[in-house]
Structures are given as C-alpha cells and as structure tokens.
mmCIF file of C-alpha atoms in Angstrom:
data_model
loop_
_atom_site.group_PDB
_atom_site.id
_atom_site.type_symbol
_atom_site.label_atom_id
_atom_site.label_comp_id
_atom_site.label_asym_id
_atom_site.label_seq_id
_atom_site.Cartn_x
_atom_site.Cartn_y
_atom_site.Cartn_z
ATOM 1 C CA MET A 6 6.236 8.401 17.766
ATOM 2 C CA LEU A 7 8.640 5.704 16.555
ATOM 3 C CA ASN A 8 11.550 6.823 18.705
ATOM 4 C CA ASN A 9 12.725 3.966 20.932
ATOM 5 C CA LYS A 10 9.975 1.721 19.522
ATOM 6 C CA THR A 11 10.190 -1.729 17.963
ATOM 7 C CA VAL A 12 8.544 -1.982 14.548
ATOM 8 C CA LEU A 13 8.059 -5.148 12.478
ATOM 9 C CA ILE A 14 7.355 -5.138 8.726
ATOM 10 C CA THR A 15 5.949 -8.283 7.123
ATOM 11 C CA GLY A 16 7.152 -8.647 3.561
ATOM 12 C CA GLY A 17 9.862 -6.241 4.643
ATOM 13 C CA THR A 18 12.316 -6.960 1.814
ATOM 14 C CA GLY A 19 9.934 -5.619 -0.846
ATOM 15 C CA THR A 20 9.880 -2.153 -2.382
ATOM 16 C CA PHE A 21 7.693 -0.735 0.369
ATOM 17 C CA GLY A 22 9.620 -2.407 3.177
ATOM 18 C CA LYS A 23 12.966 -1.015 2.081
ATOM 19 C CA ALA A 24 11.512 2.465 1.565
ATOM 20 C CA PHE A 25 9.813 2.341 4.967
ATOM 21 C CA VAL A 26 12.994 1.257 6.735
ATOM 22 C CA SER A 27 14.994 3.985 5.007
ATOM 23 C CA TYR A 28 12.400 6.649 5.906
ATOM 24 C CA VAL A 29 12.159 5.604 9.560
ATOM 25 C CA LEU A 30 15.929 5.494 10.008
ATOM 26 C CA GLU A 31 16.187 8.985 8.504
ATOM 27 C CA HIS A 32 13.393 10.604 10.530
ATOM 28 C CA TYR A 33 13.273 8.649 13.801
ATOM 29 C CA ASP A 34 15.461 6.795 16.272
ATOM 30 C CA PRO A 35 13.733 3.413 16.603
ATOM 31 C CA LYS A 36 14.814 0.830 19.127
ATOM 32 C CA LYS A 37 14.599 -1.941 16.536
ATOM 33 C CA LEU A 38 13.245 -2.596 13.035
ATOM 34 C CA ILE A 39 12.390 -6.227 12.326
ATOM 35 C CA ILE A 40 12.287 -7.372 8.696
ATOM 36 C CA TYR A 41 9.988 -10.395 8.505
ATOM 37 C CA SER A 42 10.004 -12.236 5.173
ATOM 38 C CA ARG A 43 10.538 -15.675 3.678
ATOM 39 C CA ASP A 44 13.295 -14.941 1.140
ATOM 40 C CA GLU A 45 16.734 -15.385 2.714
ATOM 41 C CA PHE A 46 18.579 -14.002 -0.335
ATOM 42 C CA LYS A 47 16.565 -10.769 -0.338
ATOM 43 C CA GLN A 48 17.277 -10.459 3.372
ATOM 44 C CA PHE A 49 20.987 -10.927 2.699
ATOM 45 C CA VAL A 50 20.918 -8.215 0.026
ATOM 46 C CA MET A 51 18.983 -5.847 2.292
ATOM 47 C CA GLN A 52 21.383 -6.476 5.175
ATOM 48 C CA ASN A 53 24.224 -5.307 2.942
ATOM 49 C CA GLU A 54 22.274 -2.255 1.776
ATOM 50 C CA PHE A 55 21.662 -1.156 5.374
ATOM 51 C CA ARG A 56 24.822 -2.521 6.971
ATOM 52 C CA GLN A 57 25.595 0.844 8.644
ATOM 53 C CA TYR A 58 22.391 0.350 10.671
ATOM 54 C CA LYS A 59 23.056 -3.245 11.696
ATOM 55 C CA ASP A 60 22.523 -2.400 15.386
ATOM 56 C CA LYS A 61 18.956 -1.265 14.602
ATOM 57 C CA LEU A 62 17.869 -3.994 12.175
ATOM 58 C CA ARG A 63 16.845 -7.593 12.771
ATOM 59 C CA PHE A 64 16.099 -10.046 9.974
ATOM 60 C CA PHE A 65 13.546 -12.730 10.726
ATOM 61 C CA ILE A 66 12.913 -15.562 8.257
ATOM 62 C CA GLY A 67 9.253 -16.485 8.338
ATOM 63 C CA ASP A 68 5.981 -16.703 6.428
ATOM 64 C CA VAL A 69 2.701 -15.013 7.369
ATOM 65 C CA ARG A 70 1.108 -18.404 6.810
ATOM 66 C CA ASP A 71 3.005 -19.674 9.882
ATOM 67 C CA ARG A 72 1.129 -18.583 13.008
ATOM 68 C CA GLU A 73 3.690 -19.983 15.452
ATOM 69 C CA ARG A 74 6.529 -18.144 13.745
ATOM 70 C CA LEU A 75 4.546 -14.890 13.851
ATOM 71 C CA ASN A 76 3.919 -15.394 17.556
ATOM 72 C CA ARG A 77 7.664 -15.614 18.116
ATOM 73 C CA ALA A 78 8.445 -12.635 15.877
ATOM 74 C CA PHE A 79 5.828 -10.348 17.479
ATOM 75 C CA GLU A 80 7.189 -10.665 21.014
ATOM 76 C CA GLY A 81 8.054 -7.197 22.327
ATOM 77 C CA VAL A 82 6.896 -5.452 19.134
ATOM 78 C CA ASP A 83 5.138 -2.078 19.430
ATOM 79 C CA TYR A 84 3.944 -1.590 15.828
ATOM 80 C CA VAL A 85 3.386 -3.930 12.879
ATOM 81 C CA ILE A 86 3.191 -2.930 9.213
ATOM 82 C CA HIS A 87 1.621 -5.717 7.175
ATOM 83 C CA ALA A 88 2.990 -5.489 3.636
ATOM 84 C CA ALA A 89 3.331 -9.199 2.801
ATOM 85 C CA ALA A 90 1.032 -10.396 0.023
ATOM 86 C CA MET A 91 0.801 -12.199 -3.287
ATOM 87 C CA LYS A 92 0.303 -9.184 -5.549
ATOM 88 C CA GLN A 93 0.613 -10.299 -9.164
ATOM 89 C CA VAL A 94 -2.851 -10.641 -10.698
ATOM 90 C CA PRO A 95 -2.009 -13.497 -13.154
ATOM 91 C CA ALA A 96 -0.136 -15.452 -10.448
ATOM 92 C CA CYS A 97 -3.136 -15.213 -8.130
ATOM 93 C CA GLU A 98 -5.517 -16.323 -10.880
ATOM 94 C CA TYR A 99 -3.379 -19.368 -11.716
ATOM 95 C CA ASN A 100 -2.609 -20.209 -8.078
ATOM 96 C CA PRO A 101 -5.807 -19.304 -6.210
ATOM 97 C CA ASP A 102 -5.181 -21.599 -3.244
ATOM 98 C CA GLU A 103 -1.779 -20.004 -2.663
ATOM 99 C CA ALA A 104 -3.207 -16.480 -2.907
ATOM 100 C CA ILE A 105 -5.865 -17.357 -0.331
ATOM 101 C CA LYS A 106 -3.294 -18.890 2.021
ATOM 102 C CA THR A 107 -1.067 -15.798 1.926
ATOM 103 C CA ASN A 108 -3.521 -12.927 1.563
ATOM 104 C CA ILE A 109 -6.423 -14.203 3.665
ATOM 105 C CA HIS A 110 -5.064 -16.828 6.059
ATOM 106 C CA GLY A 111 -1.946 -14.695 6.454
ATOM 107 C CA ALA A 112 -4.095 -11.726 7.478
ATOM 108 C CA GLN A 113 -5.891 -13.910 10.035
ATOM 109 C CA ASN A 114 -2.557 -15.003 11.468
ATOM 110 C CA VAL A 115 -1.205 -11.469 11.687
ATOM 111 C CA THR A 116 -4.271 -10.132 13.511
ATOM 112 C CA ALA A 117 -4.326 -13.046 15.954
ATOM 113 C CA ALA A 118 -0.601 -12.862 16.668
ATOM 114 C CA ALA A 119 -0.787 -9.083 17.176
ATOM 115 C CA LEU A 120 -3.631 -9.442 19.685
ATOM 116 C CA ASP A 121 -1.849 -12.212 21.585
ATOM 117 C CA ALA A 122 1.412 -10.239 21.733
ATOM 118 C CA GLY A 123 -0.245 -6.969 22.747
ATOM 119 C CA VAL A 124 1.042 -5.010 19.744
ATOM 120 C CA LYS A 125 -0.089 -1.382 20.030
ATOM 121 C CA LYS A 126 -1.006 -0.718 16.396
ATOM 122 C CA VAL A 127 -1.150 -2.676 13.154
ATOM 123 C CA VAL A 128 -1.362 -0.964 9.774
ATOM 124 C CA ALA A 129 -2.148 -3.149 6.762
ATOM 125 C CA LEU A 130 -1.426 -2.162 3.162
ATOM 126 C CA SER A 131 -4.456 -2.418 0.894
ATOM 127 C CA THR A 132 -4.942 -1.736 -2.818
ATOM 128 C CA ASP A 133 -7.426 -0.140 -5.177
ATOM 129 C CA LYS A 134 -8.038 -3.652 -6.524
ATOM 130 C CA ALA A 135 -9.831 -4.515 -3.266
ATOM 131 C CA VAL A 136 -12.547 -1.999 -4.199
ATOM 132 C CA ASN A 137 -15.280 -3.626 -6.305
ATOM 133 C CA PRO A 138 -12.828 -6.455 -7.116
ATOM 134 C CA VAL A 139 -12.787 -8.014 -10.577
ATOM 135 C CA ASN A 140 -9.902 -10.445 -10.007
ATOM 136 C CA LEU A 141 -8.862 -12.903 -7.310
ATOM 137 C CA TYR A 142 -6.082 -10.693 -6.012
ATOM 138 C CA GLY A 143 -8.601 -7.918 -5.384
ATOM 139 C CA GLY A 144 -11.012 -10.406 -3.824
ATOM 140 C CA THR A 145 -8.442 -11.707 -1.369
ATOM 141 C CA LYS A 146 -7.391 -8.174 -0.418
ATOM 142 C CA LEU A 147 -11.022 -7.191 0.157
ATOM 143 C CA VAL A 148 -11.349 -10.087 2.612
ATOM 144 C CA SER A 149 -8.015 -9.119 4.183
ATOM 145 C CA ASP A 150 -9.220 -5.541 4.678
ATOM 146 C CA LYS A 151 -12.410 -6.775 6.338
ATOM 147 C CA LEU A 152 -10.401 -9.044 8.635
ATOM 148 C CA PHE A 153 -8.176 -6.201 9.813
ATOM 149 C CA ILE A 154 -11.142 -3.901 10.423
ATOM 150 C CA ALA A 155 -13.081 -6.604 12.289
ATOM 151 C CA ALA A 156 -10.022 -7.472 14.399
ATOM 152 C CA ASN A 157 -10.735 -4.332 16.427
ATOM 153 C CA ALA A 158 -13.773 -6.134 17.851
ATOM 154 C CA TYR A 159 -11.506 -8.660 19.550
ATOM 155 C CA ALA A 160 -9.125 -6.208 21.174
ATOM 156 C CA GLY A 161 -11.311 -5.807 24.251
ATOM 157 C CA ALA A 162 -9.415 -3.954 26.958
ATOM 158 C CA LYS A 163 -6.146 -4.234 25.036
ATOM 159 C CA GLU A 164 -4.650 -1.187 23.346
ATOM 160 C CA THR A 165 -4.215 -2.995 20.026
ATOM 161 C CA CYS A 166 -5.887 -1.287 17.081
ATOM 162 C CA PHE A 167 -5.915 -2.154 13.401
ATOM 163 C CA SER A 168 -6.200 0.215 10.424
ATOM 164 C CA ILE A 169 -5.626 0.186 6.671
ATOM 165 C CA VAL A 170 -3.935 2.373 4.079
ATOM 166 C CA ARG A 171 -5.045 2.108 0.455
ATOM 167 C CA TYR A 172 -3.337 3.174 -2.748
ATOM 168 C CA GLY A 173 -2.767 1.848 -6.264
ATOM 169 C CA ASN A 174 0.417 0.967 -8.102
ATOM 170 C CA VAL A 175 3.367 3.057 -6.956
ATOM 171 C CA ALA A 176 4.902 5.054 -9.812
ATOM 172 C CA GLY A 177 7.759 3.065 -11.317
ATOM 173 C CA SER A 178 7.138 -0.067 -9.236
ATOM 174 C CA ARG A 179 7.596 -3.549 -10.645
ATOM 175 C CA GLY A 180 4.668 -4.704 -12.774
ATOM 176 C CA SER A 181 3.362 -1.167 -13.359
ATOM 177 C CA VAL A 182 3.115 0.602 -16.711
ATOM 178 C CA ILE A 183 6.192 2.868 -16.434
ATOM 179 C CA PRO A 184 8.822 0.073 -16.377
ATOM 180 C CA PHE A 185 6.813 -1.727 -19.083
ATOM 181 C CA PHE A 186 7.035 1.293 -21.387
ATOM 182 C CA LYS A 187 10.660 1.877 -20.403
ATOM 183 C CA ASP A 188 11.609 -1.670 -21.380
ATOM 184 C CA ILE A 189 10.044 -1.192 -24.831
ATOM 185 C CA LEU A 190 11.983 2.046 -25.354
ATOM 186 C CA GLU A 191 15.280 0.543 -24.185
ATOM 187 C CA LYS A 192 14.860 -2.195 -26.809
ATOM 188 C CA GLY A 193 14.437 0.423 -29.524
ATOM 189 C CA GLY A 194 10.649 0.377 -29.767
ATOM 190 C CA LYS A 195 9.005 3.331 -31.527
ATOM 191 C CA GLU A 196 5.423 2.787 -30.377
ATOM 192 C CA LEU A 197 3.830 2.251 -26.975
ATOM 193 C CA PRO A 198 0.756 -0.017 -26.770
ATOM 194 C CA ILE A 199 -2.266 1.272 -24.860
ATOM 195 C CA THR A 200 -4.778 -1.221 -23.507
ATOM 196 C CA ASP A 201 -7.601 1.343 -23.638
ATOM 197 C CA TYR A 202 -7.388 5.025 -24.583
ATOM 198 C CA ARG A 203 -9.727 5.917 -21.703
ATOM 199 C CA MET A 204 -7.508 4.371 -19.033
ATOM 200 C CA THR A 205 -6.341 6.493 -16.073
ATOM 201 C CA ARG A 206 -4.223 5.888 -12.985
ATOM 202 C CA PHE A 207 -3.261 7.717 -9.798
ATOM 203 C CA TRP A 208 0.319 8.926 -9.360
ATOM 204 C CA ILE A 209 1.753 8.123 -5.934
ATOM 205 C CA SER A 210 5.423 7.916 -5.049
ATOM 206 C CA ILE A 211 6.821 5.331 -2.656
ATOM 207 C CA THR A 212 7.643 8.127 -0.193
ATOM 208 C CA GLN A 213 4.009 9.273 -0.216
ATOM 209 C CA GLY A 214 2.977 5.676 0.446
ATOM 210 C CA VAL A 215 5.301 5.478 3.444
ATOM 211 C CA GLU A 216 4.099 8.839 4.780
ATOM 212 C CA LEU A 217 0.489 7.627 4.610
ATOM 213 C CA VAL A 218 1.441 4.627 6.762
ATOM 214 C CA ILE A 219 3.151 6.933 9.279
ATOM 215 C CA LYS A 220 -0.015 9.067 9.387
ATOM 216 C CA ALA A 221 -2.098 5.959 10.075
ATOM 217 C CA LEU A 222 0.266 4.960 12.892
ATOM 218 C CA GLU A 223 -0.047 8.415 14.417
ATOM 219 C CA GLU A 224 -3.789 8.987 14.044
ATOM 220 C CA SER A 225 -5.630 5.669 13.881
ATOM 221 C CA ASN A 226 -8.054 4.619 16.593
ATOM 222 C CA GLY A 227 -9.121 1.394 14.913
ATOM 223 C CA GLY A 228 -10.874 0.395 11.690
ATOM 224 C CA GLU A 229 -10.044 3.414 9.519
ATOM 225 C CA THR A 230 -9.017 3.228 5.873
ATOM 226 C CA PHE A 231 -6.596 6.052 4.967
ATOM 227 C CA ILE A 232 -6.437 7.243 1.327
ATOM 228 C CA SER A 233 -4.110 9.940 -0.027
ATOM 229 C CA LYS A 234 -5.390 12.805 -2.182
ATOM 230 C CA ILE A 235 -3.094 12.530 -5.207
ATOM 231 C CA PRO A 236 -3.212 13.511 -8.896
ATOM 232 C CA SER A 237 -4.371 11.339 -11.784
ATOM 233 C CA PHE A 238 -2.915 10.918 -15.247
ATOM 234 C CA LYS A 239 -4.042 9.456 -18.554
ATOM 235 C CA ILE A 240 -2.053 6.479 -19.825
ATOM 236 C CA THR A 241 -1.955 8.122 -23.244
ATOM 237 C CA ASP A 242 -0.351 11.217 -21.677
ATOM 238 C CA LEU A 243 2.221 9.005 -19.951
ATOM 239 C CA ALA A 244 3.127 7.469 -23.307
ATOM 240 C CA GLN A 245 3.565 10.912 -24.885
ATOM 241 C CA ALA A 246 5.678 12.052 -21.941
ATOM 242 C CA MET A 247 8.006 9.084 -22.361
ATOM 243 C CA LEU A 248 8.180 9.202 -26.182
ATOM 244 C CA PRO A 249 6.746 12.420 -27.659
ATOM 245 C CA GLY A 250 4.805 11.902 -30.875
ATOM 246 C CA CYS A 251 4.870 8.108 -30.607
ATOM 247 C CA GLU A 252 2.268 5.816 -32.130
ATOM 248 C CA MET A 253 -0.094 4.357 -29.529
ATOM 249 C CA PRO A 254 -1.874 1.258 -30.856
ATOM 250 C CA GLU A 255 -4.887 0.254 -28.753
ATOM 251 C CA VAL A 256 -4.452 -3.429 -27.871
ATOM 252 C CA GLY A 257 -7.433 -4.112 -25.617
ATOM 253 C CA ILE A 258 -7.855 -4.270 -21.862
ATOM 254 C CA ARG A 259 -6.270 -7.234 -20.101
ATOM 255 C CA GLU A 260 -8.113 -9.815 -18.023
ATOM 256 C CA GLY A 261 -8.775 -8.567 -14.503
ATOM 257 C CA GLU A 262 -7.805 -4.982 -15.355
ATOM 258 C CA LYS A 263 -9.894 -1.854 -14.674
ATOM 259 C CA LEU A 264 -10.139 1.393 -16.621
ATOM 260 C CA HIS A 265 -9.674 3.458 -13.457
ATOM 261 C CA GLU A 266 -8.262 2.994 -9.974
ATOM 262 C CA ILE A 267 -11.138 3.302 -7.478
ATOM 263 C CA MET A 268 -10.414 4.283 -3.880
ATOM 264 C CA VAL A 269 -13.784 5.388 -2.459
ATOM 265 C CA THR A 270 -17.117 4.071 -3.740
ATOM 266 C CA GLU A 271 -20.523 5.720 -3.488
ATOM 267 C CA GLU A 272 -21.391 3.078 -0.890
ATOM 268 C CA ASP A 273 -18.422 4.254 1.201
ATOM 269 C CA ALA A 274 -19.524 7.898 1.072
ATOM 270 C CA PRO A 275 -21.702 7.880 4.235
ATOM 271 C CA TYR A 276 -18.621 6.868 6.253
ATOM 272 C CA THR A 277 -15.997 8.990 4.475
ATOM 273 C CA TYR A 278 -14.472 12.273 5.647
ATOM 274 C CA GLU A 279 -12.199 14.576 3.664
ATOM 275 C CA TYR A 280 -9.114 16.170 5.184
ATOM 276 C CA ASP A 281 -6.515 18.509 3.725
ATOM 277 C CA LYS A 282 -4.325 15.820 2.150
ATOM 278 C CA HIS A 283 -6.282 12.601 2.575
ATOM 279 C CA PHE A 284 -9.615 10.857 3.021
ATOM 280 C CA ILE A 285 -10.571 8.481 5.812
ATOM 281 C CA ILE A 286 -13.267 5.832 5.472
ATOM 282 C CA PHE A 287 -14.425 5.105 9.013
ATOM 283 C CA PRO A 288 -15.727 1.642 9.895
ATOM 284 C CA GLN A 289 -19.431 0.958 9.405
ATOM 285 C CA MET A 290 -19.443 -0.963 12.685
ATOM 286 C CA THR A 291 -17.605 0.262 15.769
ATOM 287 C CA TRP A 292 -16.633 -1.614 18.900
ATOM 288 C CA ASN A 293 -15.380 1.027 21.317
ATOM 289 C CA LYS A 294 -15.649 4.742 22.019
ATOM 290 C CA LYS A 295 -12.308 5.460 20.365
ATOM 291 C CA GLN A 296 -13.732 4.547 16.965
ATOM 292 C CA MET A 297 -16.066 7.495 16.558
ATOM 293 C CA ALA A 298 -15.979 9.062 13.084
ATOM 294 C CA ASN A 299 -13.974 12.262 12.668
ATOM 295 C CA PRO A 300 -12.851 12.318 16.325
ATOM 296 C CA ASP A 301 -10.801 15.514 16.016
ATOM 297 C CA GLY A 302 -13.556 17.376 14.153
ATOM 298 C CA LEU A 303 -11.115 18.421 11.416
ATOM 299 C CA GLY A 304 -12.642 16.342 8.639
ATOM 300 C CA LYS A 305 -15.519 17.273 6.368
ATOM 301 C CA LYS A 306 -18.087 14.619 5.568
ATOM 302 C CA VAL A 307 -18.245 14.007 1.833
ATOM 303 C CA ALA A 308 -21.502 14.454 -0.056
ATOM 304 C CA ASP A 309 -23.922 11.609 -0.638
ATOM 305 C CA GLY A 310 -23.032 9.809 -3.854
ATOM 306 C CA PHE A 311 -19.382 10.897 -3.629
ATOM 307 C CA SER A 312 -16.770 8.588 -5.117
ATOM 308 C CA TYR A 313 -13.034 8.947 -5.616
ATOM 309 C CA SER A 314 -11.277 7.338 -8.541
ATOM 310 C CA SER A 315 -8.498 8.168 -10.960
ATOM 311 C CA GLY A 316 -11.209 8.820 -13.551
ATOM 312 C CA ASN A 317 -13.222 11.440 -11.640
ATOM 313 C CA ASN A 318 -10.347 13.158 -9.833
ATOM 314 C CA THR A 319 -10.080 16.956 -9.701
ATOM 315 C CA GLN A 320 -6.251 16.890 -9.884
ATOM 316 C CA TRP A 321 -4.620 15.933 -13.196
ATOM 317 C CA LEU A 322 -1.023 15.814 -14.371
ATOM 318 C CA SER A 323 -0.194 17.325 -17.760
ATOM 319 C CA VAL A 324 2.257 15.675 -20.158
ATOM 320 C CA GLU A 325 4.928 18.145 -19.041
ATOM 321 C CA GLU A 326 4.282 17.449 -15.356
ATOM 322 C CA ILE A 327 4.451 13.706 -15.982
ATOM 323 C CA ARG A 328 7.768 14.145 -17.795
ATOM 324 C CA GLU A 329 9.158 16.120 -14.850
ATOM 325 C CA ARG A 330 8.100 13.444 -12.386
ATOM 326 C CA LEU A 331 9.626 10.738 -14.577
ATOM 327 C CA THR A 332 12.930 12.622 -14.407
ATOM 328 C CA HIS A 333 12.648 12.678 -10.618
ATOM 329 C CA LEU A 334 12.043 8.911 -10.632
ATOM 330 C CA GLU A 335 15.184 8.390 -12.706
ATOM 331 C CA GLU A 336 17.211 10.422 -10.201
ATOM 332 C CA HIS A 337 16.127 8.080 -7.423
#
C-alpha cells in the first residue's frame, strides 16, 4: 500500500523513525519518505546512513509545536506517522510545560494540519504509560490519544482517518532496563539492582513495532487502538539471563513507575476485539459508518472484565528464551 506513496514521519530521526524508514525501503517502493524533526545533526547523521536512498528521502527541519511548518510539510503527503514526543518520564516531570507543548499541543497541530492537507491516514504512536497514567508523560499521551481518536469527528467528507498503535518500551531501546543492566556489566558490576521483584514487562522488538504501524495503515477506518499480542518477562529473569547467578538487590520502585505494563483495561473490554496476533480497541464514540467495530468479522469480542497487561499475560519468556533474544539484539 505504500508503493508510490509519500509518507511523513514526525520525530523521524529517532529509533522508531530510522527502523520504519529502513523497513519501508526494504519492503515497498515509496514515492518519498519525509523525515520531519527539529535536530539538524541527527538529520545529517541519518542522511549519511541512508545516502544510497537519497532520491527517496527528504529531510524537513521543523517542530510539531509549529503549526505553520507542519502545514508546509504535509503538502502532498499521503500518510503521516506521528512519533515525535517528549518521552523521558523525569524530563516531563521537571519540565511539564514543555511536555504539554510537545505531546498535547503538538498532537493538536498534527491532526489539524493533516485534515487541512487531506492526508489519507495518520497513525500515532502511543504507550502503555497512557493507560491509567501515574506520571505526566503518561497523562500527556492519554490526552494525545484522545485527540487523535476525536479528530475523526472533524474529517467530514474527507478520507482522512486517525488511529493509534500502543506498546511499551522496545527491547534494548534507550532508557529501558536492558541497556541499564548492560552498562553495569560493562563496568564490571557483579550484581543487578531490581526495583521490585514482582515487576514484569512486555518484550517487543522494533521490527514488531514497525509492523504494527503498517497493519494500522492497512486496516484502520478511524479511531482504533492497535495492540500487539507479545510475550512478557520478569525483570528478575532478565537479570539472570544477562548474568547467571547474580545478586539482585531490591532497591525500590522509582517515582512514576508501574509494576506492570498495561495495554487494555477492564473499562476497555466492552470495545476490545481479539485477533490472531493483536487486539483492537474500537472507539467508544463513532462518527461515520466506516468506524463500526470488527468490520471484517474476524475478531472475537473479549470477555467482560478482560484486561491485558504484562502481569496477567498468557505468554511468558523463560530465562533461556530471554538469553536467546538478547543474543539476537546484539547481532542487530
């Protein structure tokens, strides 16, 4: 579906943006990929990394806070992937005004610019932290999610539709637990601190994250939240996979941190359908006939009271399976 199409990625120089560009160039023949971000050095580095595709790539300096710049960038664009955000929990807590400007006002600007430009589809990246948020980052992403879902009400006769994909920290990504443990080990550490022995997380690779976005582009009708069905792991098992037999002192949960990554709440259950490899939460309010729940009839409505979190998952990685996946991460 991306052949001969123009796709723009906000925050396109980040981990997701680079992985998305690489995946699309490998599997499709796009007309143009536009990298929209505010860091000129990261754009320079990315230009060099993808210099063999210079005829396909365009680099656009701009901030999602700047509505006029978005209007210019969105001209002639078929699809938009919204990945730009302030993501670091402590930075958002210390700079709340800045987090609101980027994560909330930025979302407003993206939806408005997409509607004005007649973009066909917009897919926004969400996070588990937007579900029952306990920190400002999660709060701003919850509002962002609501803005993208509600934007479908303003499309009118236009084709533009907005949807969301939700997942937690990507395995091995900056700020996640794997590089934190790895740094300790590289400095000769013999023990790995655990915030809480009960803590669990989902395991999702960056490629799986990109594939979920592609699925949303292909299947969305407006207002859906797409969630991958992926395995969970215990943080204590991760520590043992990285350093077998290590000491694991419990140091206490950090501010704004949760024991488990939550993707679907019990309150979401009445609107959630299960598919072979993913869940979809359909919007509680719909604005056109396209937005009917389970339109293809392939999904199965989840039971009342259903919830989906890394703590109540039915798929779990063993220590050996974690170790194997860590090896695969190292290879890439």
